[in-house]
């Protein structure tokens, strides 16, 4: 439990009164206060003035008020995961005596934590307007919380101008060792920090480090795990005795032929089915993008709807879906040795390795399988209309196709056209009158 004690360090009159804050047995900080006293009227044992007249009584009253003020603010700061250090203590003492801010010529937003609060409050406005997804907003709060952990680790409150290459290297070491980040998570974390720091420079004129522009996020080249049409046939034809596995299997097949995120997929209902010009469609508003998309009902999906009297499978949670489809894939013999990322049950972190493919099956494989299997078979623009990727470049990155792959498709189309033309020329016109 935290404790506060007042002391003096000089026998010269007047002596400065210091405040020592003990956060725990191993952590304590000491700062001087503006208060002075004659050492002859100070009790080192009690940590307060010996009350000989009204002057000492008023001094002790001020010390009691200061102790209460700092204790209250300490409780608040600890609840908000603020870093408690000597700078924090000095700030509280200054606030109690209504002194100017510690750092002259700096605005409040120069402190990284303060700007994070401002940035998140601005993003919250975007969230309420529907301009930002809940998942993205959640990531900003994760960035803030993990930066607070890092600052507590290095025992330093960071400023916007502190963000340089050396700091990022230290942050990487901390995140990999303490938070068990994988490469892609770390790369995204760095991107967010640069975005927020650049925002402070561009919108508030906060000075940044000269190295800021050279800081780059990154993404490790990950394997694009998906289920091929042949593997989906295996899944479809596997005999499953348990109803819950059959239910999950049907959701898996529907997902692989509709290309939607699990947050939308598992919310499909028969009320989402519509008909336009005699064609059956599933029409939904995607939760993440808020885009209205219409998905043609594939024959595989129609077969499941007929099996269930026009209804989609029974709704289940994302967690159960992830668990059950692994079991389905295992029973279907999807066991090819495949490189990919799998969550380690002990560390709860994704780890790169070689696994049997069923171990890599998660809800995301539905969307990936649709986007990959139909690439080149359906015009890319039509696939994007269903998956709702923002750009064709984003879609190509998603399925792991290089930009020049589009040129190869055009070349193949031209070759086929030339072959058709040559066949036409070789056709012999037969005169039936001869």
Short mmCIF file of C-alpha atoms in Angstrom, two decimals:
data_model
loop_
_atom_site.label_atom_id
_atom_site.label_comp_id
_atom_site.label_asym_id
_atom_site.label_seq_id
_atom_site.Cartn_x
_atom_site.Cartn_y
_atom_site.Cartn_z
CA UNK A 1 0.00 0.00 0.00
CA UNK A 2 1.29 3.46 -0.91
CA UNK A 3 2.45 5.80 1.84
CA UNK A 4 3.58 9.44 2.07
CA UNK A 5 6.12 10.90 4.48
CA UNK A 6 7.51 14.40 4.87
CA UNK A 7 11.16 15.04 5.82
CA UNK A 8 13.92 17.63 5.88
CA UNK A 9 17.53 17.10 4.80
CA UNK A 10 19.25 20.14 6.30
CA UNK A 11 19.88 21.63 9.73
CA UNK A 12 20.24 25.10 8.24
CA UNK A 13 17.36 27.48 8.94
CA UNK A 14 15.14 27.59 6.92
CA UNK A 15 15.12 23.99 5.68
CA UNK A 16 13.15 22.74 2.68
CA UNK A 17 10.45 20.15 3.40
CA UNK A 18 10.59 17.12 1.07
CA UNK A 19 7.83 14.65 0.26
CA UNK A 20 8.64 10.96 -0.16
CA UNK A 21 6.08 8.73 -1.90
CA UNK A 22 6.45 4.97 -1.43
CA UNK A 23 4.34 3.22 -4.05
CA UNK A 24 5.42 -0.21 -2.79
CA UNK A 25 8.36 -1.73 -0.92
CA UNK A 26 10.74 -1.37 -3.85
CA UNK A 27 9.46 1.83 -5.50
CA UNK A 28 9.68 5.27 -3.95
CA UNK A 29 10.23 8.83 -5.15
CA UNK A 30 11.26 12.01 -3.35
CA UNK A 31 10.62 15.63 -4.38
CA UNK A 32 11.01 18.95 -2.62
CA UNK A 33 8.03 21.13 -1.80
CA UNK A 34 7.90 24.94 -1.63
CA UNK A 35 7.39 24.71 2.16
CA UNK A 36 10.14 25.74 4.57
CA UNK A 37 10.64 25.27 8.32
CA UNK A 38 13.08 25.91 11.13
CA UNK A 39 14.76 22.52 11.80
CA UNK A 40 14.41 23.23 15.53
CA UNK A 41 10.60 22.96 15.21
CA UNK A 42 10.54 19.77 13.06
CA UNK A 43 9.84 16.23 14.35
CA UNK A 44 11.71 13.73 12.17
CA UNK A 45 9.93 10.84 13.88
CA UNK A 46 6.41 12.17 13.19
CA UNK A 47 7.29 13.80 9.88
CA UNK A 48 5.60 17.09 10.76
CA UNK A 49 6.11 20.36 12.59
CA UNK A 50 6.15 20.62 16.37
CA UNK A 51 3.17 22.85 17.03
CA UNK A 52 4.47 25.70 19.17
CA UNK A 53 2.27 28.40 17.68
CA UNK A 54 -0.22 29.08 14.87
CA UNK A 55 2.52 29.02 12.20
CA UNK A 56 3.36 25.34 12.82
CA UNK A 57 -0.36 24.44 13.07
CA UNK A 58 -1.05 26.02 9.67
CA UNK A 59 1.99 24.26 8.20
CA UNK A 60 0.77 20.86 9.43
CA UNK A 61 -2.66 21.60 7.96
CA UNK A 62 -1.04 22.29 4.58
CA UNK A 63 0.98 19.05 4.81
CA UNK A 64 -2.17 17.05 5.61
CA UNK A 65 -4.06 18.61 2.70
CA UNK A 66 -1.15 17.91 0.35
CA UNK A 67 -0.97 14.28 1.49
CA UNK A 68 -4.71 13.84 0.89
CA UNK A 69 -4.49 15.53 -2.52
CA UNK A 70 -1.64 13.33 -3.74
CA UNK A 71 -3.21 10.14 -2.33
CA UNK A 72 -6.47 10.82 -4.17
CA UNK A 73 -4.67 11.52 -7.45
CA UNK A 74 -2.49 8.46 -7.01
CA UNK A 75 -5.58 6.24 -6.78
CA UNK A 76 -7.01 7.81 -9.95
CA UNK A 77 -3.72 7.52 -11.88
CA UNK A 78 -3.24 3.87 -10.91
CA UNK A 79 -6.76 3.00 -12.07
CA UNK A 80 -5.99 4.66 -15.43
CA UNK A 81 -2.64 2.81 -15.69
CA UNK A 82 -0.63 6.03 -15.68
CA UNK A 83 3.08 5.84 -15.03
CA UNK A 84 3.87 6.78 -11.43
CA UNK A 85 7.36 8.24 -11.29
CA UNK A 86 9.26 11.26 -9.99
CA UNK A 87 7.87 13.44 -12.80
CA UNK A 88 4.34 12.42 -11.82
CA UNK A 89 5.05 13.32 -8.18
CA UNK A 90 6.57 16.68 -9.10
CA UNK A 91 3.53 17.47 -11.25
CA UNK A 92 1.16 16.70 -8.35
CA UNK A 93 3.08 18.94 -5.97
CA UNK A 94 3.04 21.75 -8.52
CA UNK A 95 -0.68 21.27 -9.12
CA UNK A 96 -1.37 21.43 -5.40
CA UNK A 97 0.37 24.79 -5.17
CA UNK A 98 -1.14 25.96 -8.50
CA UNK A 99 2.26 26.37 -10.14
CA UNK A 100 2.77 26.61 -13.90
CA UNK A 101 3.15 23.39 -15.91
CA UNK A 102 6.45 21.56 -15.64
CA UNK A 103 7.55 21.84 -19.25
CA UNK A 104 7.72 25.38 -20.50
CA UNK A 105 7.17 26.11 -24.20
CA UNK A 106 5.34 22.78 -24.58
CA UNK A 107 1.65 22.22 -25.00
CA UNK A 108 -0.15 19.47 -23.18
CA UNK A 109 -0.24 17.47 -26.41
CA UNK A 110 3.56 17.18 -26.52
CA UNK A 111 3.20 14.32 -24.02
CA UNK A 112 2.52 11.12 -25.96
CA UNK A 113 -0.06 9.82 -23.48
CA UNK A 114 -2.02 13.05 -23.65
CA UNK A 115 -2.02 13.07 -27.43
CA UNK A 116 -3.13 9.45 -27.49
CA UNK A 117 -6.15 10.44 -25.39
CA UNK A 118 -6.94 13.30 -27.78
CA UNK A 119 -6.46 11.13 -30.88
CA UNK A 120 -8.70 8.37 -29.51
CA UNK A 121 -11.40 10.92 -28.59
CA UNK A 122 -11.34 12.16 -32.20
CA UNK A 123 -11.59 8.61 -33.52
CA UNK A 124 -14.51 7.98 -31.19
CA UNK A 125 -16.38 10.73 -33.02
CA UNK A 126 -15.67 8.92 -36.31
CA UNK A 127 -16.92 5.69 -34.73
CA UNK A 128 -20.23 7.31 -33.76
CA UNK A 129 -20.63 8.70 -37.30
CA UNK A 130 -20.08 5.24 -38.77
CA UNK A 131 -16.79 6.32 -40.39
CA UNK A 132 -14.72 3.87 -38.36
CA UNK A 133 -15.27 0.21 -37.52
CA UNK A 134 -15.43 -0.93 -33.86
CA UNK A 135 -12.50 -3.27 -34.49
CA UNK A 136 -10.23 -0.45 -35.70
CA UNK A 137 -11.26 1.76 -32.77
CA UNK A 138 -10.45 -1.09 -30.38
CA UNK A 139 -6.95 -1.34 -31.87
CA UNK A 140 -6.24 2.31 -31.01
CA UNK A 141 -7.03 1.61 -27.36
CA UNK A 142 -4.78 -1.46 -27.49
CA UNK A 143 -1.97 0.75 -28.83
CA UNK A 144 -2.48 3.16 -25.93
CA UNK A 145 -2.55 0.42 -23.26
CA UNK A 146 0.57 -1.30 -24.58
CA UNK A 147 2.45 1.99 -24.86
CA UNK A 148 1.58 2.63 -21.20
CA UNK A 149 3.02 -0.79 -20.32
CA UNK A 150 6.20 0.02 -22.27
CA UNK A 151 6.62 3.39 -20.54
CA UNK A 152 6.16 1.74 -17.17
CA UNK A 153 8.81 -0.80 -18.21
CA UNK A 154 11.38 1.86 -19.16
CA UNK A 155 10.23 4.12 -16.28
CA UNK A 156 9.87 7.12 -18.54
CA UNK A 157 6.95 9.21 -19.72
CA UNK A 158 7.42 9.67 -23.46
CA UNK A 159 6.98 12.82 -25.53
CA UNK A 160 5.95 12.95 -29.17
CA UNK A 161 9.49 14.02 -30.05
CA UNK A 162 10.93 10.87 -28.42
CA UNK A 163 9.65 8.61 -31.19
CA UNK A 164 12.79 7.70 -33.15
CA UNK A 165 14.45 4.55 -34.51
CA UNK A 166 16.14 3.68 -31.21
CA UNK A 167 12.86 3.94 -29.33
CA UNK A 168 11.13 1.70 -31.90
CA UNK A 169 13.93 -0.89 -31.53
CA UNK A 170 13.48 -0.88 -27.74
CA UNK A 171 9.72 -1.12 -28.18
CA UNK A 172 10.12 -4.11 -30.53
CA UNK A 173 12.30 -5.91 -28.00
CA UNK A 174 9.73 -5.26 -25.27
CA UNK A 175 6.74 -6.36 -27.36
CA UNK A 176 8.40 -9.53 -28.64
CA UNK A 177 9.72 -10.57 -25.22
CA UNK A 178 7.07 -9.33 -22.79
CA UNK A 179 3.85 -9.14 -24.85
CA UNK A 180 4.73 -12.11 -27.11
CA UNK A 181 3.87 -10.21 -30.30
CA UNK A 182 4.26 -11.92 -33.65
CA UNK A 183 5.91 -10.12 -36.56
CA UNK A 184 2.74 -8.87 -38.22
CA UNK A 185 1.24 -7.56 -34.97
CA UNK A 186 4.46 -5.68 -34.26
CA UNK A 187 4.52 -4.24 -37.77
CA UNK A 188 0.95 -2.94 -37.40
CA UNK A 189 1.78 -1.52 -33.96
CA UNK A 190 4.63 0.53 -35.43
CA UNK A 191 2.37 1.76 -38.26
CA UNK A 192 -0.18 2.98 -35.69
CA UNK A 193 2.49 4.79 -33.64
CA UNK A 194 3.83 6.55 -36.73
CA UNK A 195 0.31 7.50 -37.82
CA UNK A 196 -0.54 9.00 -34.43
CA UNK A 197 2.80 10.82 -34.09
CA UNK A 198 2.52 12.23 -37.62
CA UNK A 199 -1.03 13.33 -36.82
CA UNK A 200 0.31 15.32 -33.84
CA UNK A 201 2.82 17.05 -36.11
CA UNK A 202 0.39 17.76 -38.94
CA UNK A 203 -2.67 18.78 -36.91
CA UNK A 204 -1.22 20.36 -33.77
CA UNK A 205 2.23 21.47 -34.90
CA UNK A 206 3.94 19.29 -32.28
CA UNK A 207 7.68 18.91 -32.95
CA UNK A 208 8.68 15.37 -33.97
CA UNK A 209 12.02 13.61 -34.23
CA UNK A 210 13.97 14.02 -37.46
CA UNK A 211 13.93 10.20 -37.87
CA UNK A 212 10.13 9.88 -37.83
CA UNK A 213 9.75 9.66 -41.62
CA UNK A 214 12.26 6.82 -41.78
CA UNK A 215 10.23 4.67 -39.37
CA UNK A 216 8.25 2.05 -41.29
CA UNK A 217 5.76 -0.60 -40.31
CA UNK A 218 6.00 -3.98 -41.96
CA UNK A 219 4.16 -7.17 -42.78
CA UNK A 220 5.70 -10.62 -42.88
CA UNK A 221 4.92 -12.67 -45.97
CA UNK A 222 2.33 -15.11 -44.66
CA UNK A 223 1.04 -18.26 -46.33
CA UNK A 224 -2.43 -17.81 -47.82
CA UNK A 225 -4.19 -20.85 -46.37
CA UNK A 226 -7.43 -21.78 -48.12
CA UNK A 227 -9.54 -24.82 -48.97
CA UNK A 228 -9.48 -25.79 -52.65
CA UNK A 229 -12.61 -26.95 -54.48
CA UNK A 230 -11.31 -30.53 -54.16
CA UNK A 231 -10.88 -30.16 -50.38
CA UNK A 232 -14.34 -28.64 -50.11
CA UNK A 233 -15.71 -31.71 -51.89
CA UNK A 234 -14.04 -33.87 -49.25
CA UNK A 235 -15.62 -31.78 -46.50
CA UNK A 236 -19.03 -31.95 -48.18
CA UNK A 237 -18.95 -35.73 -48.65
CA UNK A 238 -17.64 -36.63 -45.18
CA UNK A 239 -20.11 -38.50 -42.98
CA UNK A 240 -20.63 -36.66 -39.71
CA UNK A 241 -22.59 -38.32 -36.93
CA UNK A 242 -22.83 -35.34 -34.59
CA UNK A 243 -25.42 -32.67 -35.42
CA UNK A 244 -23.22 -29.81 -34.21
CA UNK A 245 -20.47 -30.81 -36.65
CA UNK A 246 -22.95 -31.11 -39.52
CA UNK A 247 -24.25 -27.65 -38.63
CA UNK A 248 -20.72 -26.19 -38.57
CA UNK A 249 -19.84 -27.98 -41.83
CA UNK A 250 -22.82 -26.35 -43.56
CA UNK A 251 -21.73 -22.90 -42.32
CA UNK A 252 -18.19 -23.61 -43.57
CA UNK A 253 -19.41 -24.51 -47.07
CA UNK A 254 -21.73 -21.49 -47.18
CA UNK A 255 -18.84 -19.27 -46.11
CA UNK A 256 -16.53 -20.62 -48.82
CA UNK A 257 -19.16 -19.89 -51.50
CA UNK A 258 -20.23 -16.44 -50.27
CA UNK A 259 -16.89 -14.87 -49.25
CA UNK A 260 -18.15 -12.98 -46.19
CA UNK A 261 -16.45 -12.28 -42.89
CA UNK A 262 -17.55 -14.50 -40.02
CA UNK A 263 -19.24 -11.53 -38.31
CA UNK A 264 -21.61 -11.35 -41.29
CA UNK A 265 -21.69 -15.03 -42.27
CA UNK A 266 -23.02 -16.40 -38.97
CA UNK A 267 -25.75 -13.76 -38.97
CA UNK A 268 -27.28 -14.89 -42.29
CA UNK A 269 -31.02 -15.57 -41.97
CA UNK A 270 -33.71 -16.46 -44.47
CA UNK A 271 -34.86 -12.82 -44.37
CA UNK A 272 -31.59 -11.91 -46.17
CA UNK A 273 -32.68 -13.96 -49.21
CA UNK A 274 -34.11 -11.92 -52.08
CA UNK A 275 -34.91 -12.43 -55.75
CA UNK A 276 -33.98 -10.02 -58.54
CA UNK A 277 -34.94 -10.88 -62.13
CA UNK A 278 -35.52 -14.46 -61.08
CA UNK A 279 -32.04 -14.79 -59.50
CA UNK A 280 -31.62 -15.79 -55.83
CA UNK A 281 -29.37 -13.46 -53.86
CA UNK A 282 -28.23 -12.96 -50.27
CA UNK A 283 -28.29 -9.24 -49.53
CA UNK A 284 -26.65 -7.88 -46.37
CA UNK A 285 -25.02 -4.74 -44.99
CA UNK A 286 -21.50 -5.68 -43.91
CA UNK A 287 -20.76 -4.88 -40.27
CA UNK A 288 -17.18 -3.76 -40.86
CA UNK A 289 -17.53 -1.70 -44.04
CA UNK A 290 -21.24 -0.81 -43.79
CA UNK A 291 -21.41 -1.64 -47.51
CA UNK A 292 -24.54 -3.20 -48.98
CA UNK A 293 -23.53 -6.35 -50.85
CA UNK A 294 -25.57 -8.85 -52.86
CA UNK A 295 -24.19 -12.38 -53.13
CA UNK A 296 -25.52 -14.83 -55.74
CA UNK A 297 -26.73 -18.09 -54.18
CA UNK A 298 -24.32 -20.78 -55.40
CA UNK A 299 -25.69 -24.27 -56.08
CA UNK A 300 -23.74 -25.55 -53.04
CA UNK A 301 -25.48 -22.99 -50.84
CA UNK A 302 -28.86 -23.71 -52.42
CA UNK A 303 -28.39 -27.43 -51.66
CA UNK A 304 -27.91 -26.63 -47.96
CA UNK A 305 -30.94 -24.31 -47.89
CA UNK A 306 -33.08 -27.03 -49.48
CA UNK A 307 -31.79 -29.51 -46.93
CA UNK A 308 -32.90 -27.12 -44.16
CA UNK A 309 -36.28 -26.16 -45.63
CA UNK A 310 -35.11 -22.76 -46.82
CA UNK A 311 -33.33 -21.82 -43.60
CA UNK A 312 -29.66 -21.24 -42.88
CA UNK A 313 -27.91 -23.51 -40.35
CA UNK A 314 -28.45 -22.99 -36.64
CA UNK A 315 -26.57 -19.95 -35.36
CA UNK A 316 -23.44 -20.57 -33.29
CA UNK A 317 -20.73 -18.38 -31.77
CA UNK A 318 -17.50 -17.47 -33.57
CA UNK A 319 -15.52 -19.44 -30.97
CA UNK A 320 -17.52 -22.65 -31.44
CA UNK A 321 -17.41 -22.24 -35.22
CA UNK A 322 -13.60 -22.04 -35.15
CA UNK A 323 -13.41 -25.08 -32.88
CA UNK A 324 -15.89 -27.25 -34.80
CA UNK A 325 -14.61 -26.60 -38.34
CA UNK A 326 -11.15 -27.78 -37.29
CA UNK A 327 -12.72 -31.05 -36.22
CA UNK A 328 -14.70 -31.24 -39.47
CA UNK A 329 -11.56 -30.66 -41.56
CA UNK A 330 -9.66 -33.29 -39.57
CA UNK A 331 -12.41 -35.87 -40.11
CA UNK A 332 -12.43 -34.98 -43.81
CA UNK A 333 -8.73 -35.86 -44.04
CA UNK A 334 -7.47 -32.32 -44.74
CA UNK A 335 -4.05 -33.22 -43.35
CA UNK A 336 -1.52 -32.06 -45.96
CA UNK A 337 1.57 -30.64 -44.25
CA UNK A 338 1.22 -26.88 -44.66
CA UNK A 339 3.12 -23.86 -43.43
CA UNK A 340 1.05 -21.29 -41.58
CA UNK A 341 0.27 -19.45 -38.35
CA UNK A 342 -1.40 -21.29 -35.50
CA UNK A 343 -2.28 -20.11 -32.00
CA UNK A 344 -0.12 -21.77 -29.37
CA UNK A 345 -2.56 -22.94 -26.63
CA UNK A 346 0.00 -22.10 -23.93
CA UNK A 347 1.13 -18.61 -25.01
CA UNK A 348 -2.17 -17.73 -26.74
CA UNK A 349 -0.07 -16.21 -29.52
CA UNK A 350 0.15 -17.09 -33.21
CA UNK A 351 3.27 -19.03 -34.12
CA UNK A 352 4.68 -19.79 -37.57
CA UNK A 353 5.32 -23.44 -38.36
CA UNK A 354 4.51 -26.55 -40.38
CA UNK A 355 1.19 -28.12 -39.39
CA UNK A 356 -1.40 -30.51 -40.73
CA UNK A 357 -3.72 -28.28 -42.71
CA UNK A 358 -6.80 -28.93 -40.55
CA UNK A 359 -4.96 -27.29 -37.66
CA UNK A 360 -4.83 -24.02 -39.66
CA UNK A 361 -8.54 -23.98 -40.42
CA UNK A 362 -10.26 -20.96 -38.85
CA UNK A 363 -13.32 -18.92 -39.72
CA UNK A 364 -11.21 -16.66 -41.95
CA UNK A 365 -10.56 -19.54 -44.32
CA UNK A 366 -14.11 -19.10 -45.70
CA UNK A 367 -13.47 -15.63 -47.12
CA UNK A 368 -9.95 -16.54 -48.26
CA UNK A 369 -11.16 -19.69 -50.04
CA UNK A 370 -13.87 -17.81 -51.93
CA UNK A 371 -11.50 -15.03 -53.03
CA UNK A 372 -8.79 -17.49 -54.08
CA UNK A 373 -10.86 -20.24 -55.71
CA UNK A 374 -12.82 -17.89 -57.94
CA UNK A 375 -9.82 -15.76 -58.92
CA UNK A 376 -9.40 -15.96 -62.70
CA UNK A 377 -12.72 -17.77 -63.08
CA UNK A 378 -14.85 -14.68 -62.39
CA UNK A 379 -13.84 -11.11 -63.37
CA UNK A 380 -11.95 -9.56 -60.46
CA UNK A 381 -14.28 -6.55 -60.34
CA UNK A 382 -17.25 -8.88 -59.72
CA UNK A 383 -15.43 -10.75 -56.93
CA UNK A 384 -14.56 -7.42 -55.26
CA UNK A 385 -18.22 -6.47 -55.47
CA UNK A 386 -19.00 -9.47 -53.25
CA UNK A 387 -15.99 -9.46 -50.89
CA UNK A 388 -16.14 -5.62 -50.67
CA UNK A 389 -12.35 -5.16 -50.78
CA UNK A 390 -11.62 -1.44 -51.13
CA UNK A 391 -9.33 -1.74 -54.15
CA UNK A 392 -8.19 -4.34 -56.66
CA UNK A 393 -4.65 -4.00 -55.30
CA UNK A 394 -5.91 -4.84 -51.81
CA UNK A 395 -7.74 -7.88 -53.20
CA UNK A 396 -4.67 -9.11 -55.09
CA UNK A 397 -2.55 -8.81 -51.92
CA UNK A 398 -5.27 -10.71 -50.05
CA UNK A 399 -5.11 -13.70 -52.40
CA UNK A 400 -1.33 -13.43 -52.80
CA UNK A 401 -1.31 -12.49 -56.48
CA UNK A 402 1.27 -10.06 -57.94
CA UNK A 403 0.14 -6.98 -59.88
CA UNK A 404 1.55 -8.39 -63.13
CA UNK A 405 -0.85 -11.31 -62.81
CA UNK A 406 -3.51 -9.06 -64.39
CA UNK A 407 -1.28 -8.64 -67.44
CA UNK A 408 -0.83 -12.40 -67.67
CA UNK A 409 -4.60 -12.82 -67.66
CA UNK A 410 -4.96 -10.33 -70.52
CA UNK A 411 -2.20 -12.13 -72.47
CA UNK A 412 -4.02 -15.44 -71.99
CA UNK A 413 -7.30 -13.91 -73.20
CA UNK A 414 -5.57 -12.58 -76.34
CA UNK A 415 -3.99 -15.97 -77.02
CA UNK A 416 -7.41 -17.63 -76.78
CA UNK A 417 -8.88 -15.02 -79.14
CA UNK A 418 -6.10 -15.69 -81.66
CA UNK A 419 -6.74 -19.44 -81.46
CA UNK A 420 -10.46 -18.88 -82.08
CA UNK A 421 -9.66 -16.65 -85.07
CA UNK A 422 -7.32 -19.26 -86.55
CA UNK A 423 -9.97 -21.94 -86.19
CA UNK A 424 -12.46 -19.72 -88.00
CA UNK A 425 -10.08 -19.17 -90.92
CA UNK A 426 -9.48 -22.91 -91.26
CA UNK A 427 -13.20 -23.69 -91.48
CA UNK A 428 -14.08 -24.86 -95.03
CA UNK A 429 -17.33 -23.66 -96.47
CA UNK A 430 -19.17 -26.59 -98.03
CA UNK A 431 -21.28 -25.81 -101.13
CA UNK A 432 -24.36 -28.01 -100.87
CA UNK A 433 -25.28 -27.33 -104.53
CA UNK A 434 -22.29 -29.24 -105.93
#
